Coordinates of C-alpha atoms in Angstrom, one line a residue:
Chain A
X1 CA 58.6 -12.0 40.2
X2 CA 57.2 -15.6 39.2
X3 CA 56.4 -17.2 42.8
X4 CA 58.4 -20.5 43.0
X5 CA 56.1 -22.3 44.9
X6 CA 54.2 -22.8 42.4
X7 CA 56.7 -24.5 40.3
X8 CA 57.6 -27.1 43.1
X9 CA 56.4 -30.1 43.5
X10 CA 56.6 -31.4 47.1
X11 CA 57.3 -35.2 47.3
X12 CA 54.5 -35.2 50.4
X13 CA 52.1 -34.3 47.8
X14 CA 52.7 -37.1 45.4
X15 CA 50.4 -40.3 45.6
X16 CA 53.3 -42.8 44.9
X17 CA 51.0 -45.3 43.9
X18 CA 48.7 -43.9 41.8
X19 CA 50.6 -45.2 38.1
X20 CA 50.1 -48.6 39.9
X21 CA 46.4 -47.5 40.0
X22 CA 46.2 -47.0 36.8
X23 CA 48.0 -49.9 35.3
X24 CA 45.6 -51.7 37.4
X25 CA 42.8 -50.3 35.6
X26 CA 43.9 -51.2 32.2
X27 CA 47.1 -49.9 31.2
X28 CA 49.4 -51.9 32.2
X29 CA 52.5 -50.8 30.2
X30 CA 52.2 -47.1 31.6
X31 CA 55.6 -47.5 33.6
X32 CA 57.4 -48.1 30.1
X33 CA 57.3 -44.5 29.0
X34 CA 60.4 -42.5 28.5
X35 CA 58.7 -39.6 27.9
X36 CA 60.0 -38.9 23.9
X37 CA 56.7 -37.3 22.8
X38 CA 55.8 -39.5 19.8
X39 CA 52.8 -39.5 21.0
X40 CA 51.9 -35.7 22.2
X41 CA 53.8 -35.4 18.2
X42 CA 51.1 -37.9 16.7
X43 CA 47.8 -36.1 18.4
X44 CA 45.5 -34.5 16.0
X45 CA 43.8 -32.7 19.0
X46 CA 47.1 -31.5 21.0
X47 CA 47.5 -30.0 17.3
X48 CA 44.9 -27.2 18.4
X49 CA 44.8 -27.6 22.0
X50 CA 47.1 -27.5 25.3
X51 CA 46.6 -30.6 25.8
X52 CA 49.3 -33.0 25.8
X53 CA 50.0 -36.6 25.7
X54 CA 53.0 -36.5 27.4
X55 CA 52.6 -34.7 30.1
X56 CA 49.4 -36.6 30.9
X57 CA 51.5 -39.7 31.3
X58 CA 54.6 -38.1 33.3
X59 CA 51.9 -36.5 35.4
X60 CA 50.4 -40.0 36.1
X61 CA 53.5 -41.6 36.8
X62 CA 55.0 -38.8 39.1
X63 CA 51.7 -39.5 41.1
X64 CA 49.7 -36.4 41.0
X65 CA 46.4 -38.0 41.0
X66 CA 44.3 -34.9 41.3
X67 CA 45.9 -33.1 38.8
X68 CA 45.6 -35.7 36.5
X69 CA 41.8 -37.0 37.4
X70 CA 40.2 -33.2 37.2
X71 CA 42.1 -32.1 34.2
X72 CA 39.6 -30.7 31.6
X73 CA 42.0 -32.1 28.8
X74 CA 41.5 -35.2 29.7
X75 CA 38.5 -35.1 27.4
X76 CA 40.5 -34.0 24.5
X77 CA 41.2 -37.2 23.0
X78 CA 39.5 -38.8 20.1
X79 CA 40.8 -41.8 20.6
X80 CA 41.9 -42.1 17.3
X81 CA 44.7 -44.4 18.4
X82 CA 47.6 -43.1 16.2
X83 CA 49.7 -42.4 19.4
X84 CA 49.0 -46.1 20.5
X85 CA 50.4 -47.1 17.4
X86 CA 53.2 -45.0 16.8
X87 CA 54.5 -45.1 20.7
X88 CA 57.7 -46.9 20.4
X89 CA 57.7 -48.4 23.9
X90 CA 54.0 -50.1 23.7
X91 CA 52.8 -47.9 26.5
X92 CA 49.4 -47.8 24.3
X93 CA 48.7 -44.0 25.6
X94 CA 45.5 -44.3 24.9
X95 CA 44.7 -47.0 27.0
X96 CA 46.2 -45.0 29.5
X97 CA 43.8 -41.9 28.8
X98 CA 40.8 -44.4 28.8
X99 CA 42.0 -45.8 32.5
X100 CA 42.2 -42.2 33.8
X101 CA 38.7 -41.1 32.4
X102 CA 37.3 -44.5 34.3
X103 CA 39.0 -43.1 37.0
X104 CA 38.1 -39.5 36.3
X105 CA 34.4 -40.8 36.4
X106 CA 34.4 -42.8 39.4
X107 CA 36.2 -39.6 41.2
X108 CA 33.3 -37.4 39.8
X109 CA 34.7 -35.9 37.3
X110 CA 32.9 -37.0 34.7
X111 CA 31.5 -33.8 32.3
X112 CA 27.7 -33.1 32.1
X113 CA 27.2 -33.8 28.1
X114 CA 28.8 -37.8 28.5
X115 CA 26.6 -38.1 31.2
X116 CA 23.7 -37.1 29.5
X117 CA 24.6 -39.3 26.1
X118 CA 25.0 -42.2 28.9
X119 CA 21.5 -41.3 30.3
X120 CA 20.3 -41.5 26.3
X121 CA 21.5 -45.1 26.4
X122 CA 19.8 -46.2 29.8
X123 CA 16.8 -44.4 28.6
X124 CA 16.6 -45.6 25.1
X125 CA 19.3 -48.0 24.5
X126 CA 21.0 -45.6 22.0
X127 CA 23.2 -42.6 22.5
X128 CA 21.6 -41.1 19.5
X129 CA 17.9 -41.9 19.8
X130 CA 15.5 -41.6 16.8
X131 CA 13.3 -37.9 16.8
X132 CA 10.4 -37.2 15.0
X133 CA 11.9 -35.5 12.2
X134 CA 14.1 -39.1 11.5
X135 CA 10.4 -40.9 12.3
X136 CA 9.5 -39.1 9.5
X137 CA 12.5 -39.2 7.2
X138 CA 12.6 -43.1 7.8
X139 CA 8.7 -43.4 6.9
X140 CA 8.9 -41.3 3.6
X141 CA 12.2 -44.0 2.4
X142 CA 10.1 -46.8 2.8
X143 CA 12.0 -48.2 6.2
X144 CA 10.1 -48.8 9.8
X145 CA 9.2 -45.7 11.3
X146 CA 11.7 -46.8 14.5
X147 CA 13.9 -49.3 13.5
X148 CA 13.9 -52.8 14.7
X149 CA 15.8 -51.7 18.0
X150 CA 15.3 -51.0 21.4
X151 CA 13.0 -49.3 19.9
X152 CA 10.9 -51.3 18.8
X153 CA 10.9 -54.2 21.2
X154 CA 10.2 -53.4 24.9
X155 CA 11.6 -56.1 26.2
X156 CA 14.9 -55.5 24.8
X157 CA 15.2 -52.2 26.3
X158 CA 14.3 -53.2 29.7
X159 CA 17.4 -55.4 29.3
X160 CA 19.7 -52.9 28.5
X161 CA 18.1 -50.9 31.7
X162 CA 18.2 -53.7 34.1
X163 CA 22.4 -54.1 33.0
X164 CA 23.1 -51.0 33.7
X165 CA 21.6 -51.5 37.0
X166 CA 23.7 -54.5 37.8
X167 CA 26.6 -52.7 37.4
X168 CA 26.1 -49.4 38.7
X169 CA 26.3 -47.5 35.5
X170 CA 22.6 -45.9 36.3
X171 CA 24.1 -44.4 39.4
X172 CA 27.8 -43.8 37.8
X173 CA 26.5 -41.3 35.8
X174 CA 23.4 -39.7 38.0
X175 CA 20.5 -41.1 35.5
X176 CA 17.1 -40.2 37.5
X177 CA 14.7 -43.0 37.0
X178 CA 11.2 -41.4 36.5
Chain B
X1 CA 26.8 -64.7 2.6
X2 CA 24.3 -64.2 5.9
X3 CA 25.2 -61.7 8.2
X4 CA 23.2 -60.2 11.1
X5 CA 22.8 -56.5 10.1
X6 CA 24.4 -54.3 13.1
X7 CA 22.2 -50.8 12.3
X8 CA 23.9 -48.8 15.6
X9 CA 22.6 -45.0 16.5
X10 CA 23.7 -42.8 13.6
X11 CA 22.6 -44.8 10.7
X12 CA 19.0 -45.7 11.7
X13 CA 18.2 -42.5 13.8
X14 CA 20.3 -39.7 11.8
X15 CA 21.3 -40.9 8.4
X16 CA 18.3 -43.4 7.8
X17 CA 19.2 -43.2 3.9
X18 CA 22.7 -45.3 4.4
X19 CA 20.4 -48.4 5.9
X20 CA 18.1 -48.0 3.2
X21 CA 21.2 -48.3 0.3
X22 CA 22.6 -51.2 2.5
X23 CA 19.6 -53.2 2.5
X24 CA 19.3 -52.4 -1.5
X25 CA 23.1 -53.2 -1.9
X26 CA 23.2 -56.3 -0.1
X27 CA 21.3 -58.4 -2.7
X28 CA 23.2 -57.4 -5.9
X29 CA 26.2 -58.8 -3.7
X30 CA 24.6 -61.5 -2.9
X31 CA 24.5 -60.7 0.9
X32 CA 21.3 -61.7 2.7
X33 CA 21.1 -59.4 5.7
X34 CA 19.4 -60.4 9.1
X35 CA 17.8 -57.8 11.3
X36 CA 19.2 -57.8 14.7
X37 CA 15.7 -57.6 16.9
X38 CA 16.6 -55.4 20.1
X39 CA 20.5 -54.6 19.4
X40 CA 21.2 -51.3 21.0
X41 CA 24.1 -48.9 20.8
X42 CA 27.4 -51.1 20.4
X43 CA 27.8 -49.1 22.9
X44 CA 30.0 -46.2 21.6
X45 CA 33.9 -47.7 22.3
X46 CA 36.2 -44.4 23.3
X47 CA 32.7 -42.8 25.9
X48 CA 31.4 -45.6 27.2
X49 CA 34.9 -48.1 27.7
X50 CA 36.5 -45.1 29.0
X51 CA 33.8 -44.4 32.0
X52 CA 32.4 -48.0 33.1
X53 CA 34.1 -51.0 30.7
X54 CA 32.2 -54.1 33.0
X55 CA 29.3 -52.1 31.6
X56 CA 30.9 -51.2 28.0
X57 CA 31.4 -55.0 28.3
X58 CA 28.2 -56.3 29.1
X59 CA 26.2 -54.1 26.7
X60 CA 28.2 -55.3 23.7
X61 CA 28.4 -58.8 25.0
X62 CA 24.4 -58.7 25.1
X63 CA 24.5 -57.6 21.2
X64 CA 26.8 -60.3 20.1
X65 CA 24.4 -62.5 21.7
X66 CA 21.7 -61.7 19.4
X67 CA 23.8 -62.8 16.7
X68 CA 25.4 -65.6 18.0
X69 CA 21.5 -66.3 18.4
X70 CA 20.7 -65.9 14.3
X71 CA 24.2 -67.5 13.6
X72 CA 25.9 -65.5 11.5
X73 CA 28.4 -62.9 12.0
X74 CA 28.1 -59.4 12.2
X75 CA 28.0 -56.5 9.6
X76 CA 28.0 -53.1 10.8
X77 CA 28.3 -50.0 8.9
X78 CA 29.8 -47.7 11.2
X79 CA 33.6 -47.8 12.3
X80 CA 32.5 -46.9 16.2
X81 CA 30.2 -49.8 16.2
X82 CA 32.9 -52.0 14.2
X83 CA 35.6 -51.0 16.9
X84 CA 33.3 -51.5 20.1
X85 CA 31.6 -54.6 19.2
X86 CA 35.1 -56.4 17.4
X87 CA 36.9 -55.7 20.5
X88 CA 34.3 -56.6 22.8
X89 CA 34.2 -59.7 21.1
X90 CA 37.9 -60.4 21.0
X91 CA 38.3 -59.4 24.8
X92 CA 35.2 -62.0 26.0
X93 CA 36.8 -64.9 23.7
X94 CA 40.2 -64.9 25.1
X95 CA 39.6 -63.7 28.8
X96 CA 37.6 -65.7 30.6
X97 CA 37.7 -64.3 33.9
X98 CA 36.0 -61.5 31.6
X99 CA 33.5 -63.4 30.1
X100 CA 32.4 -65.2 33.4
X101 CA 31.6 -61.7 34.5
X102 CA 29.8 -60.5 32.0
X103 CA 27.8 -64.2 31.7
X104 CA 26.9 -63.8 35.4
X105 CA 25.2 -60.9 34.6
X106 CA 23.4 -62.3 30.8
X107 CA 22.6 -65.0 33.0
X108 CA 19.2 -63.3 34.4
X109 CA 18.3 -62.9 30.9
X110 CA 18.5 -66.3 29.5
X111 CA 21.4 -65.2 27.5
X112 CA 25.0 -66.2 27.7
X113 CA 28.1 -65.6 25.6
X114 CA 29.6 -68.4 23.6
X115 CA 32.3 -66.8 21.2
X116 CA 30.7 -68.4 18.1
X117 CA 30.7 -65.3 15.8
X118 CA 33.1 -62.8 14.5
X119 CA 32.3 -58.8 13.8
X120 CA 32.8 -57.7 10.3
X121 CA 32.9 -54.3 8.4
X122 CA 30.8 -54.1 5.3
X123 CA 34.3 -52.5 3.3
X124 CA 35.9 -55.6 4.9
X125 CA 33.8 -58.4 3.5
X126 CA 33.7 -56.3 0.3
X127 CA 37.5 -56.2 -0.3
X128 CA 38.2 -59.8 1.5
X129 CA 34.9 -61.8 0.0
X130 CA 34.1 -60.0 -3.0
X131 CA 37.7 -58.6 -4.1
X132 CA 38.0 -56.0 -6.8
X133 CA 38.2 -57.9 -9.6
X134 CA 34.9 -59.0 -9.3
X135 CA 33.5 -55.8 -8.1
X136 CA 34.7 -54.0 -11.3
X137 CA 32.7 -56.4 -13.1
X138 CA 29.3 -55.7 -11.5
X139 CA 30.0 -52.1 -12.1
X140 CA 27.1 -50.3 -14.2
X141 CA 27.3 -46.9 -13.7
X142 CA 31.3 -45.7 -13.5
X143 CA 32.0 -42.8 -11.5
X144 CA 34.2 -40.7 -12.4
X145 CA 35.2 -38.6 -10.1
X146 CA 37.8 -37.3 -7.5
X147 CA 37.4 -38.7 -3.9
X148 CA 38.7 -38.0 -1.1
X149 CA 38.8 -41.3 0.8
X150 CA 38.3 -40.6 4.5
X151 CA 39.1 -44.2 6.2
X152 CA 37.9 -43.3 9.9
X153 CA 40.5 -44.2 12.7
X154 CA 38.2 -47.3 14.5
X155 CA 38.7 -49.5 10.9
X156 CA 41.9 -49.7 11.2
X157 CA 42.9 -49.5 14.8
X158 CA 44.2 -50.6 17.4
X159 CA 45.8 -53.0 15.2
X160 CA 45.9 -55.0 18.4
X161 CA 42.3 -56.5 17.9
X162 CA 42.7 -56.5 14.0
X163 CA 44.8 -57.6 11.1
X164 CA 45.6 -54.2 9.2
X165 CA 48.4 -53.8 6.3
X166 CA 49.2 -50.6 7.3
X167 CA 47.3 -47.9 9.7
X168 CA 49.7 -45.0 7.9
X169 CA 49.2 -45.8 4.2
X170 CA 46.3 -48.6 3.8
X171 CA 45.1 -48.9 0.4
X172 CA 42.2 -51.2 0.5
X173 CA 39.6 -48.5 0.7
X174 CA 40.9 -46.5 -2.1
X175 CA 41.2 -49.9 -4.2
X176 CA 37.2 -50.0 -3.5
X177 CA 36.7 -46.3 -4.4
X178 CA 38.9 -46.8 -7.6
X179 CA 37.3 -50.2 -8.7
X180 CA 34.5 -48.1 -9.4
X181 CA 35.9 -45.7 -11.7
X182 CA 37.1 -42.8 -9.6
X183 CA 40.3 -41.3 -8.1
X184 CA 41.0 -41.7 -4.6
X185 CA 43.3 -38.4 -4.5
X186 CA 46.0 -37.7 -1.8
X187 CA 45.4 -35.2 0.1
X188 CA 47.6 -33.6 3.9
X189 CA 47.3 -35.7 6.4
X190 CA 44.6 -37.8 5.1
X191 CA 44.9 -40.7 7.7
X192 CA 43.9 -37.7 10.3
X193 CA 41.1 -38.4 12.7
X194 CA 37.6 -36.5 11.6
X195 CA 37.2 -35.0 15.1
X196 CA 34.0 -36.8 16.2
X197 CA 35.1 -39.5 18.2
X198 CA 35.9 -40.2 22.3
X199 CA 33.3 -38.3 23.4
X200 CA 35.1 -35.2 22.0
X201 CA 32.0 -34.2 19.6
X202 CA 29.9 -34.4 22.8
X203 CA 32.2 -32.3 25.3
X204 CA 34.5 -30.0 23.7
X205 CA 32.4 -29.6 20.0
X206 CA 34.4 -26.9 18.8
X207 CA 37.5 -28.4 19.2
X208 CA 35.6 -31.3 17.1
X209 CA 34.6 -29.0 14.5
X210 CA 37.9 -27.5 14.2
X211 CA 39.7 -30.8 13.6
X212 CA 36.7 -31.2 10.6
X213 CA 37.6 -28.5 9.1
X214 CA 41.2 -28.8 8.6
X215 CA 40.5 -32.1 6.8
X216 CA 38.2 -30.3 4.4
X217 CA 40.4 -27.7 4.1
X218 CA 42.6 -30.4 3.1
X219 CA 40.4 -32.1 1.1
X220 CA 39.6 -29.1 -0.9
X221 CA 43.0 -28.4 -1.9
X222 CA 43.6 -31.5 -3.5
X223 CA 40.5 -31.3 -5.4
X224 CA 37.9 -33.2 -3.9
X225 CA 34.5 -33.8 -5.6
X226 CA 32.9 -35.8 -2.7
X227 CA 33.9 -37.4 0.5
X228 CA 33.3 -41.5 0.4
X229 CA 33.8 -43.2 3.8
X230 CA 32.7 -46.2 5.3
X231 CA 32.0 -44.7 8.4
X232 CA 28.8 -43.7 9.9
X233 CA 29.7 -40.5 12.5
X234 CA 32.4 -39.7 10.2
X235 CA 29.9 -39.2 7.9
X236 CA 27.8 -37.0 9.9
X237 CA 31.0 -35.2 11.2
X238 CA 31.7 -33.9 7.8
X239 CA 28.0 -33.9 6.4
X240 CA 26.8 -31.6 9.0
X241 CA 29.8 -30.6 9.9
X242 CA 29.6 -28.4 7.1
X243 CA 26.8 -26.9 8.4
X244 CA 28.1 -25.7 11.3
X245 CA 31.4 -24.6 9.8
X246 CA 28.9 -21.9 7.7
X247 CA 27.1 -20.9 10.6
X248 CA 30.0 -20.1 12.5
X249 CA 32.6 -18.6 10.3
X250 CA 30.7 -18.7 6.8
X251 CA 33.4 -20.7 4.8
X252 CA 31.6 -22.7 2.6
X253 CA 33.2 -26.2 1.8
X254 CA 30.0 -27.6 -0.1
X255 CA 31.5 -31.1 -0.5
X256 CA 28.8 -33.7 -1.3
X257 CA 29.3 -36.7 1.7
X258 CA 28.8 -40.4 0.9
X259 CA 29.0 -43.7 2.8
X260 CA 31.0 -45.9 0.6
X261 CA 27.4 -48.4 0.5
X262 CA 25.8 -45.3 -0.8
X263 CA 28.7 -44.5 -3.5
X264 CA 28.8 -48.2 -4.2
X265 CA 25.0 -48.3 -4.8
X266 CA 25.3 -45.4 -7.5
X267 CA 27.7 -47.7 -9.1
X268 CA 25.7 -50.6 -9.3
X269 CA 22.8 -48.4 -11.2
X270 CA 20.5 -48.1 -8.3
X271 CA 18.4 -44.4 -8.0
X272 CA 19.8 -42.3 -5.3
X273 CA 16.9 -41.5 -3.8
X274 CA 16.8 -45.8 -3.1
X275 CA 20.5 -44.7 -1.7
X276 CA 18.8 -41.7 0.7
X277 CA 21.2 -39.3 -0.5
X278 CA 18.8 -36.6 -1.0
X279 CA 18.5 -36.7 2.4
X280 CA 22.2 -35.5 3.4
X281 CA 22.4 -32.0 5.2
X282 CA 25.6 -30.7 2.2
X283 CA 23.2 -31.1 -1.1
X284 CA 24.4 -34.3 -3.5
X285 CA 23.3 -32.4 -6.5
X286 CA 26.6 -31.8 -8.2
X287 CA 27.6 -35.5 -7.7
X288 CA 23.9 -36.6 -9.1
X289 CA 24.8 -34.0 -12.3
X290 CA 28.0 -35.6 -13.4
X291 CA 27.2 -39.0 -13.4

């Protein structure tokens, strides 16, 4: 026997204004859905994966804000934008998405690997920073051994360090200053 | 033309060989490039907008700054840095509640945003400044081959922050690929993200991978010789890609990658190894052979 329970969802457990949240985070139109799939239909990851557009939305909109925040398929999308395109409503999913991963984040749920491409950037000023063997590769084709960067000029990089710091980010995503 | 030259991560720190063709390119086109002293990552659009965007923001706004120091708009050869740095742009001209935010924070710097530039994509000031026509004519070396054309999602949308003809069918980028002798063939679902992108590569790579290898899969089918795209982790998606697609399930695509600078530079005459291509994880050898 399938337990019902777990089917229900009880209107005490719904946090009525969490869509508003989210509109207020940068997608506005999310209350325009009607829930006809173009978009889950459009997704070149739900293609492979559970995870699904739709559902994401209606889940956001019914207010279960847990659900929704610590959802691993959250992290699913490419943003390749076709869903934003195609959606017949101008709901622009993906600008939902993106306000429930800044939400995601700021819940702490964001996933080890962005935070460590974030810490490349506060660290180097690049999510991808040069190595030796690309030192090397750069050298033998005649360019700069780094190129003419953050890393390169100091300076520039303790910019990009001292912005992050202004606004948090450093701390968002755990970076250790050593 | 003067343009300040946008490098991003990939290009200089992965694929080092597409800034070397750009910077042999540019002059036969009559593009003087500008380095952009202390530009950092644009930074990436769907990772870094999606966890913090007052810092997505302010890290873009600080690299627009550079140019709108040097005066000249931006050319970038990567559709991540394209996306980030266009829309960043488009946002902090037209909001300025925006733009005083991010200023307040340049401010400590000695920098401040002004809106005096736009953000352009080397395919874009190709097709718009130096049309087909004209880029037939400067043609030296035709290639004949069959390409798949791999567009990348970020150059052509959101359509919101750009002027696109069509985000299902475009054509410009085959018209560039064709101008130069080959065949841009059609191939399933060919406007289909390459997998790379949102922080997907980073989190969940094998649902990355996977999307990867349906495109070549696709791409294979209709004949491919070579993958030309104009995008820079596109590139690398399906250059080493390819790689990891052998090491985990041993099918074997072999499809020679090129970014369209590179397959332009080929046409123009240049050496490939001016063009870096020897450097690419999937040999170029077959593509050197027929030419």
């Amino acid at each position: 026997m399938v337990e019902p329970k777990n089917n229900v969802i009880r209107l005490d457990e719904l946090d009525m204004g969490f869509a508003e949240d989210v509109a207020k985070v940068g997608a506005e139109k999310i209350n325009l859905c009607i829930q006809c799939g173009t978009c889950t239909a459009s997704c070149p990851s739900g293609r492979r994966t559970a995870f699904r557009t739709r559902q994401l939305i209606r889940r956001a909109l019914l207010g279960l804000r847990d659900k929704v925040l610590s959802a691993k398929d959250l992290w699913l999308c490419t943003t390749c934008y076709t869903c934003l395109e195609r959606c017949p409503r101008g709901v622009d999913p993906t600008d939902v998405i993106l306000a429930l991963r800044t939400m995601a984040a700021k819940a702490g749920h964001m996933l080890d690997r962005h935070k460590m491409v974030s810490g490349f950037v506060i660290k180097y000023g690049h999510a991808v920073p040069v190595n030796e063997e690309n030192r090397k590769l750069r050298a033998s084709l005649g360019l700069s051994e780094a190129p003419p960067t953050t890393h390169t000029f100091k300076e520039a990089l303790k910019e990009v360090q001292e912005i992050t710091k202004k606004t948090g980010f450093d701390k968002l995503v755990c970076f250790e200053w050593k | 033309m003067q343009y300040a030259f946008f490098l991003g991560c990939v290009i200089p720190n992965r694929y080092p060989g597409i800034e070397l063709a750009m910077r042999k390119v540019a002059p036969t086109l009559e593009i003087e490039l500008k380095d952009m002293e202390g530009a950092s990552c644009c930074p990436a659009p769907g990772v870094f907008k999606s966890f913090h965007q007052s810092t997505w923001l302010a890290l873009a706004a600080r690299n627009l700054v550079i140019a709108e120091t040097l005066g000249t708009d931006i050319i970038t050869l990567c559709n991540g840095c394209y996306g980030s740095l266009k829309e960043a742009n488009e946002i902090l001209k037209t909001n300025s509640s925006k733009r005083d935010e991010v200023n307040k924070i340049l401010h400590d710097f000695n920098k401040e945003f002004r809106g005096t530039i736009d953000v352009k994509h080397f395919v874009e000031v190709v097709y718009q400044n130096i049309e087909t026509e004209k880029l037939k004519g400067l043609v030296k070396k035709p290639l004949h081959f069959n390409v798949a054309v791999q567009y990348g999602c970020h150059l052509l949308k959101p359509t919101k922050y750009r002027k696109v003809e069509s985000t299902e069918r475009p054509k410009f980028l085959d018209e560039l690929v064709e101008a130069l002798g080959s065949k841009s063939v059609p191939y399933r679902d060919k406007m289909m993200c390459c997998g790379a992108g949102g922080g997907v590569k980073a989190s969940n790579p094998d649902v990355s991978l996977d999307m990867a290898r349906e495109k070549l899969e696709n791409m294979r089918n209709a004949g491919a010789e070579c993958i030309v795209t104009p995008c820079a982790f596109c590139h690398l998606q399906f250059d080493r890609g390819q790689v990891d697609i052998r090491n985990q399930s041993g099918v074997d695509f072999n499809i020679p990658v090129l970014h369209y600078v590179q397959f332009l530079g080929l046409a123009l005459g240049l050496e490939s190894r001016k063009l870096g291509l020897h450097s690419n994880a999937i040999p170029i050898d077959p593509v050197l052979k027929k030419l």
